[in-house]
Coordinates of C-alpha atoms and ligand atoms in Angstrom, one line a residue:
X23 CA 8.1 4.0 15.8
X24 CA 7.5 6.0 19.0
X25 CA 6.3 8.9 16.9
X26 CA 3.3 6.8 16.0
X27 CA 2.2 6.6 19.6
X28 CA 0.1 9.6 20.4
X29 CA 0.3 11.1 23.9
X30 CA -3.4 11.5 24.3
X31 CA -4.6 8.2 22.8
X32 CA -3.4 5.3 24.9
X33 CA -3.7 1.7 23.6
X34 CA -6.1 1.1 26.5
X35 CA -8.6 3.4 24.9
X36 CA -8.7 1.2 21.9
X37 CA -11.4 -1.4 22.1
X38 CA -10.6 -4.0 19.5
X39 CA -13.9 -5.9 20.2
X40 CA -15.8 -2.7 19.2
X41 CA -13.6 -2.2 16.1
X42 CA -14.3 -5.7 15.0
X43 CA -18.0 -5.1 15.2
X44 CA -17.6 -2.5 12.4
X45 CA -16.5 -5.4 10.1
X46 CA -19.5 -7.7 9.4
X47 CA -17.4 -10.3 7.6
X48 CA -15.4 -11.0 10.8
X49 CA -18.4 -12.5 12.5
X50 CA -18.4 -15.5 10.2
X51 CA -17.4 -19.0 11.0
X52 CA -15.2 -20.9 8.6
X53 CA -15.5 -24.7 8.7
X54 CA -17.4 -24.2 11.9
X55 CA -14.5 -22.2 13.5
X56 CA -14.5 -18.5 14.2
X57 CA -12.8 -16.7 11.3
X58 CA -9.2 -15.5 12.2
X59 CA -8.3 -13.1 9.5
X60 CA -4.5 -12.6 9.3
X61 CA -4.2 -11.6 5.7
X62 CA -4.7 -7.9 5.8
X63 CA -1.5 -7.2 3.9
X64 CA -3.1 -8.9 0.9
X65 CA -6.3 -7.1 1.3
X66 CA -8.0 -5.6 4.3
X67 CA -11.6 -6.3 5.3
X68 CA -14.2 -3.5 4.8
X69 CA -16.1 -1.8 7.5
X70 CA -19.9 -1.4 7.3
X71 CA -19.4 2.4 6.7
X72 CA -17.5 1.8 3.5
X73 CA -20.0 -0.8 2.2
X74 CA -22.9 1.6 3.0
X75 CA -21.2 4.6 1.4
X76 CA -20.8 2.7 -1.8
X77 CA -24.3 1.3 -1.9
X78 CA -25.7 4.7 -1.1
X79 CA -23.9 6.1 -4.1
X80 CA -25.6 3.5 -6.3
X81 CA -28.9 3.8 -4.6
X82 CA -29.1 7.6 -4.6
X83 CA -26.3 9.4 -6.5
X84 CA -25.1 7.4 -9.5
X85 CA -24.4 9.3 -12.7
X86 CA -21.3 9.9 -14.8
X87 CA -19.1 12.6 -13.3
X88 CA -17.8 15.9 -14.8
X89 CA -19.7 16.3 -18.0
X90 CA -23.4 16.2 -17.0
X91 CA -25.6 19.2 -16.3
X92 CA -28.4 17.3 -14.6
X93 CA -28.9 17.0 -10.8
X94 CA -27.4 13.5 -10.3
X95 CA -24.4 14.2 -12.5
X96 CA -23.7 17.3 -10.3
X97 CA -24.2 15.3 -7.1
X98 CA -22.0 12.4 -8.3
X99 CA -19.3 14.9 -9.4
X100 CA -19.4 16.6 -6.0
X101 CA -19.1 13.2 -4.2
X102 CA -16.2 12.1 -6.4
X103 CA -14.3 15.4 -5.9
X104 CA -15.0 15.4 -2.2
X105 CA -13.3 12.0 -2.1
X106 CA -10.3 13.6 -3.8
X107 CA -10.3 16.3 -1.2
X108 CA -10.4 13.7 1.6
X109 CA -7.3 12.0 0.1
X110 CA -5.5 15.3 -0.2
X111 CA -6.2 15.9 3.5
X112 CA -5.3 12.3 4.4
X113 CA -1.8 12.6 2.8
X114 CA -1.4 16.3 3.6
X115 CA -0.8 17.1 0.0
X116 CA -0.8 20.8 -0.8
X117 CA -3.5 20.7 -3.5
X118 CA -6.3 18.4 -4.6
X119 CA -4.8 18.7 -8.2
X120 CA -1.9 16.6 -6.9
X121 CA -4.2 13.6 -6.3
X122 CA -4.8 11.3 -9.3
X123 CA -7.3 8.4 -8.9
X124 CA -6.0 5.2 -10.4
X125 CA -6.8 1.5 -10.0
X126 CA -4.2 0.9 -7.3
X127 CA -0.5 1.0 -6.5
X128 CA 0.3 -1.1 -9.5
X129 CA -1.3 1.4 -11.9
X130 CA 0.2 4.4 -10.1
X131 CA 3.8 3.0 -10.5
X132 CA 3.2 2.1 -14.1
X133 CA 1.8 5.6 -14.8
X134 CA 4.9 7.2 -13.4
X135 CA 7.2 4.8 -15.3
X136 CA 5.4 5.4 -18.6
X137 CA 5.0 9.1 -18.3
X138 CA 7.6 10.7 -16.1
X139 CA 10.1 7.9 -16.7
X140 CA 9.7 7.6 -20.4
X141 CA 9.9 11.4 -20.9
X142 CA 12.8 11.9 -18.5
X143 CA 15.1 8.9 -18.8
X144 CA 17.6 8.2 -21.5
X145 CA 20.0 5.4 -22.2
X146 CA 22.6 5.2 -19.5
X147 CA 20.4 6.8 -16.8
X148 CA 19.5 4.8 -13.7
X149 CA 16.5 3.9 -11.7
X150 CA 17.3 2.8 -8.1
X151 CA 15.0 0.5 -6.2
X152 CA 15.6 -1.7 -3.1
X153 CA 15.9 -5.4 -2.6
X154 CA 12.6 -5.6 -0.8
X155 CA 10.3 -4.3 -3.5
X156 CA 7.0 -5.8 -4.5
X157 CA 7.0 -6.9 -8.2
X158 CA 4.7 -3.9 -8.8
X159 CA 7.5 -1.5 -7.9
X160 CA 10.1 -3.5 -9.8
X161 CA 8.7 -4.9 -13.1
X162 CA 7.4 -1.4 -14.3
X163 CA 11.0 -0.1 -13.9
X164 CA 12.4 -3.1 -15.7
X165 CA 10.0 -2.4 -18.6
X166 CA 11.0 1.2 -18.6
X167 CA 14.7 0.3 -18.6
X168 CA 14.1 -2.0 -21.6
X169 CA 12.3 0.7 -23.4
X170 CA 14.8 3.5 -22.7
X171 CA 18.2 1.7 -22.3
X172 CA 18.3 2.9 -18.7
X173 CA 19.7 0.7 -16.0
X174 CA 18.0 -0.8 -12.9
X175 CA 20.1 -0.7 -9.8
X176 CA 19.2 -2.4 -6.5
X177 CA 20.1 -1.2 -3.0
X178 CA 20.6 -4.2 -0.7
X179 CA 19.2 -5.0 2.7
X180 CA 20.8 -6.7 5.7
X181 CA 19.9 -10.0 7.4
X182 CA 17.1 -8.7 9.6
X183 CA 15.5 -6.9 6.6
X184 CA 16.8 -3.3 7.1
X185 CA 17.6 -1.3 4.0
X186 CA 21.4 -0.6 3.8
X187 CA 21.2 3.2 3.7
X188 CA 25.0 3.4 3.2
X189 CA 24.7 1.3 0.1
X190 CA 21.7 3.2 -1.1
X191 CA 23.6 6.4 -0.7
X192 CA 26.6 5.0 -2.6
X193 CA 24.3 3.8 -5.4
X194 CA 22.8 7.2 -6.0
X195 CA 25.0 8.6 -8.7
X196 CA 25.0 11.4 -11.3
X197 CA 22.9 9.2 -13.7
X198 CA 20.3 8.3 -11.1
X199 CA 17.0 9.9 -12.2
X200 CA 14.6 8.1 -10.0
X201 CA 14.6 6.3 -6.6
X202 CA 11.6 4.0 -6.1
X203 CA 11.2 2.4 -2.7
X204 CA 8.5 1.0 -0.6
X205 CA 7.5 2.8 2.6
X206 CA 6.7 -0.5 4.3
X207 CA 7.7 -4.0 3.0
X208 CA 4.8 -6.4 2.4
X209 CA 7.0 -9.3 3.3
X210 CA 9.3 -8.0 6.1
X211 CA 7.2 -5.2 7.6
X212 CA 10.3 -3.0 7.5
X213 CA 9.5 0.7 7.7
X214 CA 11.9 2.5 5.5
X215 CA 13.4 6.0 6.4
X216 CA 11.7 7.8 3.5
X217 CA 12.6 11.3 4.6
X218 CA 16.3 10.5 4.7
X219 CA 16.1 8.7 1.3
X220 CA 14.4 11.7 -0.2
X221 CA 17.2 14.0 1.2
X222 CA 19.9 11.7 -0.3
X223 CA 18.1 11.5 -3.7
X224 CA 17.2 15.2 -3.9
X225 CA 20.8 16.2 -3.1
X226 CA 21.8 14.4 -6.3
X227 CA 18.9 15.6 -8.4
X228 CA 16.9 12.3 -8.4
X229 CA 13.2 12.2 -7.9
X230 CA 11.6 9.8 -5.4
X231 CA 8.6 7.5 -5.8
X232 CA 7.3 5.9 -2.6
X233 CA 5.2 2.7 -2.8
X234 CA 2.9 3.3 0.2
X235 CA 0.6 0.3 -0.3
X236 CA 1.5 -1.2 3.1
X237 CA 2.1 2.0 4.9
X238 CA -1.2 3.9 4.7
X239 CA -3.2 1.5 6.8
X240 CA -0.7 1.6 9.6
X241 CA 0.8 5.0 10.0
X242 CA 0.1 8.7 9.3
X243 CA 1.6 9.7 6.0
X244 CA 2.5 13.3 5.3
X245 CA 3.8 13.6 1.8
X246 CA 5.0 17.2 2.4
X247 CA 6.9 16.1 5.5
X248 CA 8.4 13.2 3.6
X249 CA 9.3 15.5 0.7
X250 CA 8.7 12.7 -1.8
X251 CA 7.8 13.5 -5.4
X252 CA 5.3 10.6 -5.9
X253 CA 3.4 8.5 -3.5
X254 CA 1.3 5.4 -4.5
X255 CA -1.4 3.6 -2.6
X256 CA -4.2 1.1 -2.9
X257 CA -7.6 1.7 -1.4
X258 CA -8.2 -2.0 -0.7
X259 CA -5.3 -2.3 1.7
X260 CA -6.6 0.5 3.9
X261 CA -10.2 -0.7 4.4
X262 CA -11.5 0.8 1.2
X263 CA -12.7 -1.0 -1.9
X264 CA -10.6 -2.7 -4.7
X265 CA -10.2 -1.0 -8.0
X266 CA -9.3 2.4 -6.6
X267 CA -6.0 3.8 -5.6
X268 CA -4.1 7.0 -5.6
X269 CA -1.0 8.5 -7.2
X270 CA 0.1 11.6 -5.4
X271 CA 2.5 13.7 -7.5
X272 CA 4.0 17.1 -6.9
X273 CA 2.2 19.6 -9.0
X274 CA 5.2 20.8 -11.1
X275 CA 6.0 17.2 -12.0
X276 CA 2.5 16.2 -12.9
X277 CA 2.1 19.3 -15.0
X278 CA 5.2 18.5 -17.0
X279 CA 4.2 14.9 -17.6
X280 CA 2.6 13.7 -20.8
X281 CA -0.7 11.8 -20.5
X282 CA -0.7 8.1 -19.6
X283 CA -3.8 6.9 -21.5
X284 CA -5.9 8.8 -24.1
X285 CA -9.7 9.1 -24.1
X286 CA -12.6 11.0 -22.7
X287 CA -12.3 13.3 -19.7
X288 CA -8.5 13.9 -20.1
X289 CA -8.7 16.5 -22.9
X290 CA -9.3 20.2 -23.3
X291 CA -10.2 20.0 -26.9
X292 CA -9.9 17.4 -29.7
X293 CA -9.7 17.8 -33.4
X294 CA -8.3 15.3 -35.9
X295 CA -5.3 17.7 -36.3
X296 CA -4.5 18.2 -32.7
X297 CA -5.7 17.4 -29.2
X298 CA -5.0 19.6 -26.2
X299 CA -4.8 17.8 -22.9
X300 CA -6.5 18.7 -19.6
X301 CA -4.5 19.8 -16.6
X302 CA -3.7 17.3 -13.9
X303 CA -5.3 15.3 -12.3
X304 CA -7.8 15.0 -15.2
X305 CA -5.0 14.5 -17.7
X306 CA -4.3 11.2 -16.0
X307 CA -7.8 10.0 -15.5
X308 CA -9.0 9.0 -19.0
X309 CA -12.4 7.4 -19.2
X310 CA -15.2 7.1 -16.7
X311 CA -13.5 6.7 -13.4
X312 CA -14.3 4.4 -10.5
X313 CA -16.7 6.7 -8.8
X314 CA -18.1 4.4 -6.2
X315 CA -14.5 3.2 -5.5
X316 CA -13.4 6.8 -4.8
X317 CA -16.4 7.4 -2.6
X318 CA -15.7 4.1 -0.7
X319 CA -12.1 5.2 -0.3
X320 CA -13.3 8.5 1.1
X321 CA -15.4 6.6 3.6
X322 CA -12.4 4.4 4.5
X323 CA -10.4 7.6 5.2
X324 CA -13.2 8.9 7.5
X325 CA -13.2 5.5 9.2
X326 CA -9.4 5.7 9.8
X327 CA -9.9 9.2 11.0
X328 CA -12.5 8.2 13.6
X329 CA -10.4 5.4 15.0
X330 CA -7.3 7.5 14.8
X331 CA -4.2 6.3 13.0
X332 CA -2.1 6.7 16.1
X333 CA -4.4 4.6 18.1
X334 CA -4.5 1.9 15.4
X335 CA -0.7 2.0 15.2
X336 CA -0.3 1.7 19.0
X337 CA -2.8 -1.3 19.1
X338 CA -1.1 -3.1 16.2
X339 CA 2.3 -2.6 17.8
X340 CA 1.1 -4.3 20.9
X341 CA -0.3 -7.3 18.9
X342 CA 2.9 -7.4 16.8
X343 CA 5.1 -7.5 19.9
X344 CA 3.0 -10.3 21.4
X345 CA 3.1 -12.2 18.1
X346 CA 6.8 -11.8 17.5
X347 CA 7.7 -13.0 21.0
X348 CA 5.3 -16.0 20.8
X349 CA 6.3 -17.0 17.3
X350 CA 10.0 -16.8 18.1
X351 CA 9.4 -19.5 20.8
X352 CA 7.8 -22.0 18.3
X353 CA 10.4 -24.8 17.7
X354 CA 11.8 -24.8 14.2
X355 CA 10.2 -21.4 13.3
X356 CA 12.3 -18.8 11.6
X357 CA 11.0 -15.2 11.4
X358 CA 12.0 -13.4 8.3
X359 CA 12.1 -9.7 8.8
X360 CA 12.8 -8.5 12.3
X361 CA 13.9 -4.9 11.7
X362 CA 13.5 -2.3 14.4
X363 CA 10.3 -0.3 14.3
X364 CA 8.6 -2.7 11.9
X365 CA 4.9 -2.8 11.0
X366 CA 2.5 -5.8 11.6
X367 CA 3.6 -8.2 8.9
X368 CA 5.0 -11.5 10.2
X369 CA 6.7 -13.8 7.6
X370 CA 8.1 -17.1 8.7
X371 CA 9.1 -20.6 7.7
X372 CA 8.8 -23.8 9.7
X373 CA 11.6 -26.2 9.4
X374 CA 10.8 -29.2 7.1
X375 CA 7.2 -28.0 6.4
X376 CA 6.2 -26.3 3.1
X377 CA 4.5 -22.9 3.7
X378 CA 1.5 -24.1 1.5
X379 CA 1.0 -27.0 3.9
X380 CA 1.0 -24.6 6.8
X381 CA -1.5 -22.4 5.0
X382 CA -3.8 -25.3 4.1
X383 CA -3.8 -26.8 7.6
X384 CA -4.4 -23.4 9.2
X385 CA -7.3 -22.7 6.8
X386 CA -9.1 -25.8 8.1
X387 CA -8.9 -24.2 11.6
X388 CA -10.6 -21.0 10.2
X389 CA -7.3 -19.1 10.0
X390 CA -6.5 -17.1 6.9
X391 CA -2.8 -16.4 6.3
X392 CA -0.9 -16.0 3.0
X393 CA 1.7 -18.4 1.7
X394 CA 4.0 -18.1 -1.3
X395 CA 6.5 -15.5 -2.6
X396 CA 4.2 -12.5 -1.9
X397 CA 5.1 -11.0 -5.3
X398 CA 8.7 -10.5 -4.1
X399 CA 10.7 -13.3 -5.6
X400 CA 14.1 -11.5 -5.5
X401 CA 13.5 -10.9 -1.8
X402 CA 12.8 -14.7 -1.3
X403 CA 16.1 -15.4 -3.0
X404 CA 17.8 -12.9 -0.7
X405 CA 16.7 -15.0 2.3
X406 CA 17.3 -18.3 0.6
X407 CA 13.7 -19.5 0.7
X408 CA 11.2 -20.2 -2.1
X409 CA 8.2 -19.1 -0.1
X410 CA 7.1 -18.0 3.3
X411 CA 4.0 -18.1 5.4
X412 CA 2.8 -14.6 6.3
X413 CA 0.4 -13.4 9.0
X414 CA -0.4 -9.8 8.7
X415 CA -2.3 -7.5 11.0
X416 CA -5.0 -4.9 10.7
X417 CA -6.9 -2.6 13.0
X418 CA -9.2 -5.5 14.0
X419 CA -6.4 -8.0 14.8
X420 CA -6.3 -9.2 18.4
X421 CA -4.0 -11.2 20.7
X422 CA -6.8 -13.9 20.5
X423 CA -6.0 -14.1 16.7
X424 CA -2.4 -14.7 17.6
X425 CA -3.3 -17.3 20.1
X426 CA -5.4 -19.1 17.5
X427 CA -2.4 -18.9 15.1
X428 CA -0.2 -20.5 17.7
X429 CA -2.6 -23.3 18.4
X430 CA -2.9 -23.8 14.6
X431 CA 0.9 -24.0 14.2
X432 CA 1.0 -26.5 17.1
X433 CA -1.5 -28.6 15.1
X434 CA 0.7 -28.2 11.9
X435 CA 3.8 -29.4 13.8
X436 CA 1.8 -32.3 15.3
X437 CA 0.7 -33.4 11.9
X438 CA 4.2 -33.3 10.5
X439 CA 5.8 -35.0 13.4
Ligands
PMP530 N1 3.3 -2.7 -3.2 C1 3.2 -3.4 -2.1 C2 4.3 -3.2 -1.0 C3 2.2 -4.2 -1.9 O1 2.1 -5.0 -0.8 C4 1.2 -4.4 -3.0 C5 0.1 -5.4 -2.9 N2 0.4 -6.6 -2.4 C6 1.4 -3.6 -4.1 C7 2.4 -2.8 -4.2 C8 0.4 -3.7 -5.3 O2 -0.8 -3.2 -4.9 P1 -2.1 -3.5 -5.9 O3 -2.1 -4.9 -6.2 O4 -3.2 -3.0 -5.0 O5 -1.9 -2.6 -7.1

């Protein structure tokens, strides 16, 4: 994780109080208590700059993109394509054509499964995932396997939540066509060694899809340095709006892929006899896109750039270290996911108390955490629990938030004494 700490941006330069001011929602009181928002892994809050960029689009620029000749259509197209250019830069992709706008990570994974997967996989081929995948990087592969007769294989993790690389390596065989893994786990916070996984997969001719939903708000992602073939992300987890996400795909792969959905904007020409498809990324963006969403995502990228991902990461690591130490000292509390170099996601169970009860009691204290299986039921089974409580951090999280969580947990334990 040390690579995340920039030499010239020390955590001391990061003023969390100032960062919080950029998020109007955080000033609220809930049941008369200051809001303590510890659910950023589910969705992050939105800074004023993102909200304003979207309303400015509707107030001044709204028109349908790509096909219009009038002034507003031109302006909307420019703004939409500028957002794509920002994403390209954000991920350090080589070309803007490698950036496909989708609804979110879920759609990105489904797109790859139903286009690349369906055209490349045959009965007996294999898709390899890990034991810590979110359902959205699991169910689409199961569906593909049902459709093609391919087989889903799962690389295990150890007791602290680290991916077993030795097992992953062993499981990549001659029939493995695709390895699909999360960059960061939404339950454990584990940061997976993507570059190494890509090396192992590519050495055996398998492509790699990375589910980056939980990585992009916390660390700088460089798809060329990672060497991955596909990278999926959701705008709403990185301070952007809901309903917009990105599929990065290497150009050669996208160009060879059949379309995902048919409709307007994804064609070159249509006749009843034959339709010619547009080149990527348009080929994969059928219909009127989420223009305001893309513009909001572009504004979120600007916001992250202004704060500095390295500075955010350093700050979050400080809060995480504080939280891990403090939570470990709570009697009866078991932290699930304690891998080295993890990101700010804290899953835990309290002996004898259901996570939903924890969440409900904390809510009355103004504290928002998530409870349940976090769309990772097989991972819950791996740790022998039905559900966990999960506190997750964002750029605005503070040690005061953690202190409030600790006080809330003390209250929970008091009530269940
Ligand atoms: N993957 C991971 C690791 C996630 O945390 C999530 C969201 N919880 C998703 C995928 C799905 O993202 P979305 O619902 O935005 O499509």
